[in-house]
Every structure is written in C-alpha cells, then in structure tokens.
Coordinates of C-alpha atoms in Angstrom, one line a residue:
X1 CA -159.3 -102.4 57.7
X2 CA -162.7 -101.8 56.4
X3 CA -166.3 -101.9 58.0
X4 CA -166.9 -105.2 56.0
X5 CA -163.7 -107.3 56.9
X6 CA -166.0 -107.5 60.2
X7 CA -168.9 -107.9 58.9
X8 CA -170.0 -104.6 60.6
X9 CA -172.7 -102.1 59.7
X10 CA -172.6 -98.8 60.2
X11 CA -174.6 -99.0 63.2
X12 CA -172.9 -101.7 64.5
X13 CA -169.5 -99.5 64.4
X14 CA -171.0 -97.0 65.8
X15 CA -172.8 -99.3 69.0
X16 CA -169.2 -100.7 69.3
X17 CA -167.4 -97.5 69.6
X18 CA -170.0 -95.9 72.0
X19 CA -169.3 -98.8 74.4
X20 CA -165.6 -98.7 74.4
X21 CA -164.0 -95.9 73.2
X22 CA -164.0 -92.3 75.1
X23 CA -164.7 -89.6 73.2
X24 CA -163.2 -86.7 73.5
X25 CA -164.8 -85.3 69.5
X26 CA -168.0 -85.0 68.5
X27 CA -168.4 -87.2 65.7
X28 CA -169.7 -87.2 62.4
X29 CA -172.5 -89.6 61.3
X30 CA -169.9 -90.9 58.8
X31 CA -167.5 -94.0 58.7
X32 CA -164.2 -92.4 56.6
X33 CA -163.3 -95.3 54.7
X34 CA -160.5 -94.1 52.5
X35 CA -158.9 -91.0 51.5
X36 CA -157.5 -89.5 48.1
X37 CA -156.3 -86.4 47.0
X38 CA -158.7 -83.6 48.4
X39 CA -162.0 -86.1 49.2
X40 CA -162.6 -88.6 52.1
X41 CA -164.9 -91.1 51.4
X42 CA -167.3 -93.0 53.2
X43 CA -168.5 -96.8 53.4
X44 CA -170.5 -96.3 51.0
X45 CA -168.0 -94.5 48.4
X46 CA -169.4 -91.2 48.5
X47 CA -166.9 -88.8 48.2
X48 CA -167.0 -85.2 50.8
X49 CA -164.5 -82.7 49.5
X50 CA -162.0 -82.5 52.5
X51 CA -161.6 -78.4 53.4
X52 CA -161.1 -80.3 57.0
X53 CA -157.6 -81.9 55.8
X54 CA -157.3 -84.0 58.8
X55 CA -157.5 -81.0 60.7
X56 CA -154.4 -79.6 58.7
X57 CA -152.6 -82.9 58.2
X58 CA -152.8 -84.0 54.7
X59 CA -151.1 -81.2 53.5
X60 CA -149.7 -83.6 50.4
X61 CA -153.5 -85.3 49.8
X62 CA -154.9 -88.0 51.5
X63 CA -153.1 -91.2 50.6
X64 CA -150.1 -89.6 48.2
X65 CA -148.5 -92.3 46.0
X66 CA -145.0 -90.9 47.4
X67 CA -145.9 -90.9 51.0
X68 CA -147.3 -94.7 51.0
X69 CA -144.1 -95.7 48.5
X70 CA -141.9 -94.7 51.4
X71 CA -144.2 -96.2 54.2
X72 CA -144.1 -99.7 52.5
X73 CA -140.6 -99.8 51.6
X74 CA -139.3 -98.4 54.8
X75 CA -141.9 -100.7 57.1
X76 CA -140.3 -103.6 55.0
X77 CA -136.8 -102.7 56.5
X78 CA -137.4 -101.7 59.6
X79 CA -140.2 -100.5 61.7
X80 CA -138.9 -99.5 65.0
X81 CA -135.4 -99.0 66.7
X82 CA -134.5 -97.2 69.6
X83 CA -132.8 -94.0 69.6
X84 CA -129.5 -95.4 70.7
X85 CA -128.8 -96.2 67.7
X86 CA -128.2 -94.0 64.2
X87 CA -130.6 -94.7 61.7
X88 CA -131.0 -93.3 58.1
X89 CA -134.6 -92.0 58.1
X90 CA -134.0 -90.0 60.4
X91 CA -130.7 -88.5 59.8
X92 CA -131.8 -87.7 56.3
X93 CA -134.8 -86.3 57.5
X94 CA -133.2 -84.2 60.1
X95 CA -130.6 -82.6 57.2
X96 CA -133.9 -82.0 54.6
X97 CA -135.9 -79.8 57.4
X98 CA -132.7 -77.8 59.4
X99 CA -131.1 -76.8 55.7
X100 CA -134.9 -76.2 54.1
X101 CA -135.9 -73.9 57.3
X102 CA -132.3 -72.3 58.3
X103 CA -132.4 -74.0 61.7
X104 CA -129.6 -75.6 63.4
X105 CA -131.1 -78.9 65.4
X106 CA -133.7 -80.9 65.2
X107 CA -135.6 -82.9 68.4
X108 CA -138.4 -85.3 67.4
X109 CA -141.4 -85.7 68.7
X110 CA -144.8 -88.0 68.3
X111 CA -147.0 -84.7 68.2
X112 CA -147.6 -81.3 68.4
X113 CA -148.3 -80.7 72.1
X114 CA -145.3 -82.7 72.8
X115 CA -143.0 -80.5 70.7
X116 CA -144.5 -77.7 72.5
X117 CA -143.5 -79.3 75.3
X118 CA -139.8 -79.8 74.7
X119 CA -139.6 -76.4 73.9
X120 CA -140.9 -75.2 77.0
X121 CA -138.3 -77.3 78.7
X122 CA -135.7 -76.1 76.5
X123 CA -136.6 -72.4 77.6
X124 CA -136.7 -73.4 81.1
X125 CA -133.4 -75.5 80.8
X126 CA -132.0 -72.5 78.9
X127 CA -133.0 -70.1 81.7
X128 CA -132.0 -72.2 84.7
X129 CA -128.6 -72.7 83.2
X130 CA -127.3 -69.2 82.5
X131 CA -129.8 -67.1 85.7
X132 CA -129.6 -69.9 88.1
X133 CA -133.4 -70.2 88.3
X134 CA -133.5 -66.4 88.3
X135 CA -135.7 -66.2 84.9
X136 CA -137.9 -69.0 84.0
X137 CA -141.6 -67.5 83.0
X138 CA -142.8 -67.3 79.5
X139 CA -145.1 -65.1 78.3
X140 CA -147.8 -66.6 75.6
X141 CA -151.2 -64.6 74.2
X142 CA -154.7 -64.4 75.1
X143 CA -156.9 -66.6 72.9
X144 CA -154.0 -68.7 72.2
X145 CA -154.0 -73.0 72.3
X146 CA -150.6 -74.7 72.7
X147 CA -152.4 -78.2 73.6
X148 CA -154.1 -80.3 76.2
X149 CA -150.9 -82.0 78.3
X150 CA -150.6 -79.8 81.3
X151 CA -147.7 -77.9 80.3
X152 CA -149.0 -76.7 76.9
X153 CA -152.7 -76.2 77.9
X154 CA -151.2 -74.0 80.6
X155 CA -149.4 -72.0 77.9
X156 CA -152.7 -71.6 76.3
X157 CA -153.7 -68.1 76.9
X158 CA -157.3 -68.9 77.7
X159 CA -158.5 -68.5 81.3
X160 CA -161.6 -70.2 82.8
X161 CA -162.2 -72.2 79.5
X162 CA -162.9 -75.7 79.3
X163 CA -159.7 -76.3 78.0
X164 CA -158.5 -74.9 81.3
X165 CA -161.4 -75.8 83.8
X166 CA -161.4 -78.8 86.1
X167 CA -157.2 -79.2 85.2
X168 CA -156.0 -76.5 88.3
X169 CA -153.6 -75.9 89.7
X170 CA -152.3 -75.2 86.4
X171 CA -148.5 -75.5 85.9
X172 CA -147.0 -72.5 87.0
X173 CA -144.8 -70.2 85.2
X174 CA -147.0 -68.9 82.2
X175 CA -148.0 -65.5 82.0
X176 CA -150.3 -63.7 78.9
X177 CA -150.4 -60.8 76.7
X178 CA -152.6 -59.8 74.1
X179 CA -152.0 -61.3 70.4
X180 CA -151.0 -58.3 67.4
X181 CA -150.2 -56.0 71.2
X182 CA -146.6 -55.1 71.2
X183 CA -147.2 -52.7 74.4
X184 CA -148.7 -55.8 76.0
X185 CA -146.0 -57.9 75.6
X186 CA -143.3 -55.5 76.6
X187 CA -145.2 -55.1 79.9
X188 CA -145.7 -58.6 80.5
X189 CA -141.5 -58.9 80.1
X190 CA -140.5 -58.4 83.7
X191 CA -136.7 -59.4 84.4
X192 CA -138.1 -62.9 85.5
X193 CA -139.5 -64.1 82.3
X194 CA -137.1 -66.2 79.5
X195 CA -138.8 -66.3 76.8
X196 CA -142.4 -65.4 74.3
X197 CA -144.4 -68.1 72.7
X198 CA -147.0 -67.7 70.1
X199 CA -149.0 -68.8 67.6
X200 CA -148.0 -67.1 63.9
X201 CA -151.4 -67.2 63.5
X202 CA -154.0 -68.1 66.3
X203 CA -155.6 -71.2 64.3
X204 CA -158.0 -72.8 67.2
X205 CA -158.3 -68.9 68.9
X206 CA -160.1 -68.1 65.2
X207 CA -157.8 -67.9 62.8
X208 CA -156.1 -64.2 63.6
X209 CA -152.3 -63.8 61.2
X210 CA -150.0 -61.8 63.1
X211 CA -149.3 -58.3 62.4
X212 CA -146.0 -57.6 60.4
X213 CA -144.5 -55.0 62.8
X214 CA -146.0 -57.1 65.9
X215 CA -143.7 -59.9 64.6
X216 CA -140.9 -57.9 63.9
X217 CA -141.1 -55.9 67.4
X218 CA -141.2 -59.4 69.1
X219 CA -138.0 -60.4 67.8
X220 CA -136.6 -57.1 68.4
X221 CA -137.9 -57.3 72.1
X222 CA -136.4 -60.8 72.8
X223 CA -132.9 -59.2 71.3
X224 CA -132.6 -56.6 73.8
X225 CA -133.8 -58.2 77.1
X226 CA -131.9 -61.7 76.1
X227 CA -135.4 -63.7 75.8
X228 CA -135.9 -66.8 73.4
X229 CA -138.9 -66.3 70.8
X230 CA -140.6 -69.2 70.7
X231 CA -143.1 -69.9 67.6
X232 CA -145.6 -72.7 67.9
X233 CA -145.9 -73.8 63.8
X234 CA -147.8 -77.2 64.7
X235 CA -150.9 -75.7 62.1
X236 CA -148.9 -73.4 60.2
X237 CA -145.9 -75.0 59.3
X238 CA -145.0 -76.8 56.0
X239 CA -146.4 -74.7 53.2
X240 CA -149.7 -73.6 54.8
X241 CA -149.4 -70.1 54.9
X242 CA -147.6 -69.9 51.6
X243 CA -144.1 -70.4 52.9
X244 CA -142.6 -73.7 54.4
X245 CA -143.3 -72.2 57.7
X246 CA -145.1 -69.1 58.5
X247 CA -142.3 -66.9 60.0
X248 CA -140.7 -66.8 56.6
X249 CA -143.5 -64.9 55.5
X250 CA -142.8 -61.8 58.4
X251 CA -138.6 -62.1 57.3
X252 CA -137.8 -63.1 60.6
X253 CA -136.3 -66.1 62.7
X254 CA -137.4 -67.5 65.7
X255 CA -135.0 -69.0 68.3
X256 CA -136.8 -72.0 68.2
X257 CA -140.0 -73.6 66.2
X258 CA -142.6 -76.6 66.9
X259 CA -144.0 -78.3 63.6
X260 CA -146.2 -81.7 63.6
X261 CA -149.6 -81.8 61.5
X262 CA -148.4 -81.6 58.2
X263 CA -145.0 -83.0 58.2
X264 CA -145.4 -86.6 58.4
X265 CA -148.1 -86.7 55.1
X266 CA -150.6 -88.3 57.6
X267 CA -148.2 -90.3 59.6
X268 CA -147.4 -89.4 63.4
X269 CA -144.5 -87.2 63.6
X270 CA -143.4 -84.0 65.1
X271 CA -140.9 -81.9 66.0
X272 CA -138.9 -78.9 67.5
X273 CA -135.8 -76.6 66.0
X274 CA -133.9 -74.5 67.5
X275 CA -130.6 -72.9 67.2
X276 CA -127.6 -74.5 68.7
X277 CA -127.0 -71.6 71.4
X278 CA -130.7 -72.8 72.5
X279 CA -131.0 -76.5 71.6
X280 CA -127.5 -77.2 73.1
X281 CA -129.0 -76.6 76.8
X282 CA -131.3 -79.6 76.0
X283 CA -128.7 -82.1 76.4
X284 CA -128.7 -86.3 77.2
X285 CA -130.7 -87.2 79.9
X286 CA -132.8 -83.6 80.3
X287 CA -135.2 -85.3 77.7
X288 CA -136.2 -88.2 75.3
X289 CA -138.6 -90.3 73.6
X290 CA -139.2 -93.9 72.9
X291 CA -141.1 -93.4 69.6
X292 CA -140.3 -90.0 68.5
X293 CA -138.1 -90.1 65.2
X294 CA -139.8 -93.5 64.3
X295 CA -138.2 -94.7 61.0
X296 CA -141.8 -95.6 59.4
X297 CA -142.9 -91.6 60.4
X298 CA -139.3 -89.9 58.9
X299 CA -139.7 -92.0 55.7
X300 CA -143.1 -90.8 55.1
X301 CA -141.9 -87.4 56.7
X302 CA -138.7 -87.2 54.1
X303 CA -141.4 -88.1 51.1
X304 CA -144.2 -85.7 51.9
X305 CA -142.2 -82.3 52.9
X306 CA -140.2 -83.5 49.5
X307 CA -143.3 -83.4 47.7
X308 CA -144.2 -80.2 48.8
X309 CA -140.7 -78.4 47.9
X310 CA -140.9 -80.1 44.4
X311 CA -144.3 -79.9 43.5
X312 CA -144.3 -75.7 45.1
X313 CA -147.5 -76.4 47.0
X314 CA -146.4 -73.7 49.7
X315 CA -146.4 -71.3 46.0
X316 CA -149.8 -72.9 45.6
X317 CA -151.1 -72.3 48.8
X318 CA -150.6 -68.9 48.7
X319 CA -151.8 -68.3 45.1
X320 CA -155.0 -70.6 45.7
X321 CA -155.3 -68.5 49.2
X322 CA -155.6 -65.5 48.2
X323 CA -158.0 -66.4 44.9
X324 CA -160.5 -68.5 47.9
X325 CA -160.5 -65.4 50.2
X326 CA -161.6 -62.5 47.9
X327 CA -164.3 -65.0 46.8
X328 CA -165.3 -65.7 50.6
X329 CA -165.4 -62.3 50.9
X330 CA -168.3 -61.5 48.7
X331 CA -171.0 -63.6 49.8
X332 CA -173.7 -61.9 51.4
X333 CA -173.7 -63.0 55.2
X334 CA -170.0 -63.1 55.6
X335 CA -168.6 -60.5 57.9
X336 CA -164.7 -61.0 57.1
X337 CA -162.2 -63.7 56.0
X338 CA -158.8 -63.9 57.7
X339 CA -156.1 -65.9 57.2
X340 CA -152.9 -66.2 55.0
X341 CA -152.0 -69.0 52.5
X342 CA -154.7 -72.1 52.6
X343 CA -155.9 -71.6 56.5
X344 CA -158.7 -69.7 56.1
X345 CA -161.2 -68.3 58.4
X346 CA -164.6 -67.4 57.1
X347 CA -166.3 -64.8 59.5
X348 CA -170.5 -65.2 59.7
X349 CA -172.6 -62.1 60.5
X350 CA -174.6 -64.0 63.1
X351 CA -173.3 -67.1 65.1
X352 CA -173.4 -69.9 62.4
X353 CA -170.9 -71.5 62.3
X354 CA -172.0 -75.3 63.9
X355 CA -175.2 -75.0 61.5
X356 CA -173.2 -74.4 58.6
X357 CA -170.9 -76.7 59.2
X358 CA -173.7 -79.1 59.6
X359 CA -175.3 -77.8 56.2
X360 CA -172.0 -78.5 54.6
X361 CA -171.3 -82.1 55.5
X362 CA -175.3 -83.0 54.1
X363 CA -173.5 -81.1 50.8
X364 CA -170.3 -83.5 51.0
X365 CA -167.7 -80.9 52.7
X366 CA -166.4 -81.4 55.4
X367 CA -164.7 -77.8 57.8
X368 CA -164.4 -77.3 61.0
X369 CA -165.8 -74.7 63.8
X370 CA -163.3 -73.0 65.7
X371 CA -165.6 -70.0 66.9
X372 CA -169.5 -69.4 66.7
X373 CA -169.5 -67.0 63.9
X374 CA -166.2 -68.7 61.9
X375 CA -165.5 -71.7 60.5
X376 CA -161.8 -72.7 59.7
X377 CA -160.6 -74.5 56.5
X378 CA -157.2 -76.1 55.7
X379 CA -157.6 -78.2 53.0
X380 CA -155.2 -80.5 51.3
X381 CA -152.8 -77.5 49.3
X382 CA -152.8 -80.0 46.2
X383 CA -156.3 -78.2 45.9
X384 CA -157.4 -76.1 42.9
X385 CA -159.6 -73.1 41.8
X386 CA -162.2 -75.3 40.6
X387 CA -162.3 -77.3 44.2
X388 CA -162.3 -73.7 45.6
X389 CA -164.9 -72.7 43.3
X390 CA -167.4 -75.5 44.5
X391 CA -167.3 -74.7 48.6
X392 CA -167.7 -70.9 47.8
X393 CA -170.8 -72.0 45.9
X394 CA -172.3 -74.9 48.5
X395 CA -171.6 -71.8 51.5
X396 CA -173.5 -69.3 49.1
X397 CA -175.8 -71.6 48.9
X398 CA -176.1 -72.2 52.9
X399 CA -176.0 -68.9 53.6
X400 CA -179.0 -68.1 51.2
X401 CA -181.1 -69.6 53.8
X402 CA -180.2 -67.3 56.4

C-alpha cells in the first residue's frame, strides 16, 4: 500500500494518523515507502541510507529477493494453521536454528519481549519443579532492557525510569546486579535465586559488550550453585556481532537464549532455545501461542537466516565492524565507540546525540539515540566499506559544527 492508492498526501497521512493511532515513537517527518538493500525510501523516492536497520531487523536488506520468494510462495500454500497440527515451515526451521546454534529445542514466539517472557517462565517452571517453590528469583543487570510487557520490563534493570514508572507494583521476583561486575553477581546469588539474565551486550542501556572473563565467570557461577544462564539475544542474535549469536563470540553456552529482530528478514518472528534438561520443564499446557511459529514468518525465517549462513554476513559483520569503528574513532568530538560486529555505539563528547541524529536524517541517514551523548547503529550487514565510508563522513561533517 502506498500514500497514492488513497489519494493521500503527506499531510493528509500524517492528520490521519494523529487522530487515530497512539503513539508510543516519536516520528520522523518521513512516509517510508519502500525498502531495498541498505536504503529506505520515502514518497517521494529519495533514498536515506538505513544505519537504523529497522531497529536491527533487516539484517538480510530491506526487501531481499530470497525473503519475499519464500513469503509469496509459502502465503500461496498456506497462511495460518494452528499449532495442533505439524507443519513443514516450521519443523524445517526449527532443525536449521537448534543444529546452526548447538541448542536442543526450540519455542516460538511473535516477538522479542514475548521470548523473554517464556524464558522467564521456563526458569520459574524449572525452579518450582525441582525446589518446590524454594528458588524462583532471577537476577538481571543495571541498565539493562528486556521489554515493556510487565514481566520483561520488570527484568529490566532500570529503577525509577520511565520504562518502569507509573507500571508498580512491578512483578516480583527480579533482583539486579551490575553489568561486566562478577562480584556483583555473586552477591546478588542468594540460595533463593534460579537463574541470571543478561544482555551479551546492553543495546538500548548504550551499547556496553560484555567482558570476556565476566561471561565466562557467569557460566561458571550458574555451574556451581545449579542456576540457569539466561541470555537475552533479541538485538544481538543472527550474525550481528560477528557470530550467529553473540555468545559464540565469549566460547560459551547459555542454558537458554531469546532471538527475534533479525530472524524473520523483516517478518514477525521470535523465539527461545534451550537445552532439553531446561526446555523439558516447559511442557503442554504451561504455555502456548496462537500465532507464534506462523508458516508465512518460518518461511521467510528459513530464507533469511539461510541467506546469512551462505552469503557469511555474520563474517562480514565483523570484518565491516571493526573497519567502521576505528574510523568512528578518529573524528574529532567522539569520545569512544563500543560495540562488537555491526552494533555500534558512537560516544559524543557533549550530549548530542538527538541533534545529530536530527542532522543526519536532513543528510539521508537514518540512526537511532539510545543515550544523550551516543547514538546506536545496526545497519543492514549486507553493508560495505563504501556505505561505511559515507556516514563517517556525513557525522564528520555534523560534528564540524560543534
């Protein structure tokens, strides 16, 4: 659907969605009219290079020929069935991301706060079944976001924020420790807590990678007082980072993941693995979903998380990462750049961030704000040096006016 096929000005869009829609974003002056490759366009054709990648979904590039083959051909078959029944997308789907991660199950989802929120049941489920209700806490870290149902944004490790405020009495049973702390962590592990949860790399909390020995002495920790490690992948997983999912990149394995974002090339899909000893606690009737494991979404699912092991954009990722970064990194006005892979964090000597972001999209790219002194970018990973090349000039050329 397009502006036109209504007869519709900009304007007129804009009136219309004022008047019915509640917004929960601040939005662009901008009407995205199509998508391809690394650019969004608007109604006018005028094409913004897209370092915002759907906010970390079109991993594969807006509108990939593989991803909409599958999504015709599969909608043409079937569109919906209920999960009663076997069907093929999502079997074959379910094979492709177990053997390509090293997990055991799969549970599907619709998004990444719901993921997050199976596997919070899953630890509670696991806990209630072998304490008897003795050990049911989990502990997540300061600056942290999990998401906004009232489960996850309890797991989110920020206190009196908006994401927090006017939602009390939060659900209870979170505690929080401090992110790349090992001490912390151990501290917050009393003998009534089941399980950690974290972020590989604190994306919304501004874009902070774990430590290597913090990872490792998590796992470790979990081992000896009999505690699931959860990892919340929903922006890092599928070849951001440089890996399929980030923990591959600290040589460790969590007892259970959450991925969404990326997976579905643009289509609505998510999901949670685990290992059988924890998945198996999980079992009929302690959870479901009517839509979760749609056909359409696996399809385009099975395509896009092919085309990333095929065409080594997770390689790409990292090799285009670390190029973008050390360029960031020498531009007068920028403090530091964190990140690993293609989600990238660019750190402003003053607070910023909203006015370059603002500067950007009158220069056609588009990034987000996550902090502000730091803007975030996870563009497409089909990107290249040259695309890198031309937002390290447009921010020189912001920040030349500061």
């Amino acid at each position: 659907m397009k502006a036109k096929d209504f007869n519709l000005s900009k304007e007129e869009l804009v009136e219309m969605a004022e008047k019915y829609m509640n917004e929960t974003f601040k939005r662009y002056d901008f009407i995205a009219d199509s998508t391809s490759g690394v650019y969004v366009y608007d109604e006018n054709g005028e094409a913004y290079l897209d370092f915002l990648g759907g906010i970390a979904v079109n991993s594969v590039g807006g509108c990939n020929q593989a991803v909409i083959d599958a999504i015709k051909s599969q909608s043409e078959d079937m569109i919906h069935v209920s999960n009663y029944f076997y069907s093929v997308p999502q079997t074959v789907l379910a094979k492709l991301i177990c053997e390509s991660i090293g997990m055991d199950k799969i549970q599907f989802q619709n998004s990444g706060a719901e993921a997050n929120e199976a596997m919070i049941k899953m630890a509670r489920k696991y806990g209630n079944d072998l304490y008897g209700g003795k050990r049911y806490k989990i502990v997540t870290a300061y600056n942290s976001f999990h998401g906004r149902t009232l489960a996850t944004l309890s797991a989110t490790g920020q206190p009196g924020s908006a994401i927090h405020k006017g939602f009390e009495p939060l659900v209870e049973g979170f505690k929080y420790a401090e992110f790349n702390n090992l001490q912390s962590f151990e501290e917050a592990a009393t003998d009534d807590v089941i399980a950690i949860m974290i972020e590989p790399i604190q994306g919304e909390g501004g874009v902070y990678p774990a430590d290597l020995d913090f990872m490792k002495g998590l796992r470790e920790l979990c081992d000896r007082k009999g505690m699931l490690l959860l990892l919340d992948e929903v922006q890092t997983g599928w070849g951001r980072t440089g890996k399929l999912m980030a923990y591959m990149n600290y040589g460790i394995k969590p007892d259970a993941v959450t991925m969404a974002k990326a997976m579905g090339g643009g289509m609505p899909i998510a999901a949670m693995c685990a290992s059988n000893e924890a998945m198996q606690h999980l079992s009929a009737g302690s959870h479901g979903t009517t839509f979760g494991g749609n056909p359409v979404c696996c399809a385009a699912s099975y395509a896009a998380i092919t085309e990333m092991i095929e065409k080594k954009l997770p390689e790409n990722a990292y090799e285009l990462g670390e190029y973008f970064m050390d360029k960031l990194s020498k531009l007068d006005g920028v403090n530091n750049v964190r990140g690993m892979g293609l989600i990238v964090g660019v750190v402003f000597d003053k607070d910023i961030a909203m006015d370059v972001k603002h500067d950007a999209f009158d220069r056609k790219l588009l990034m987000s704000v996550v902090k502000p002194d730091v803007i975030r970018m996870v563009p497409p990973l089909i990107v290249t040096k040259e695309d890198c090349d031309k937002v390290v000039d447009i921010i020189k050329d912001i920040l030349s006016n500061y």
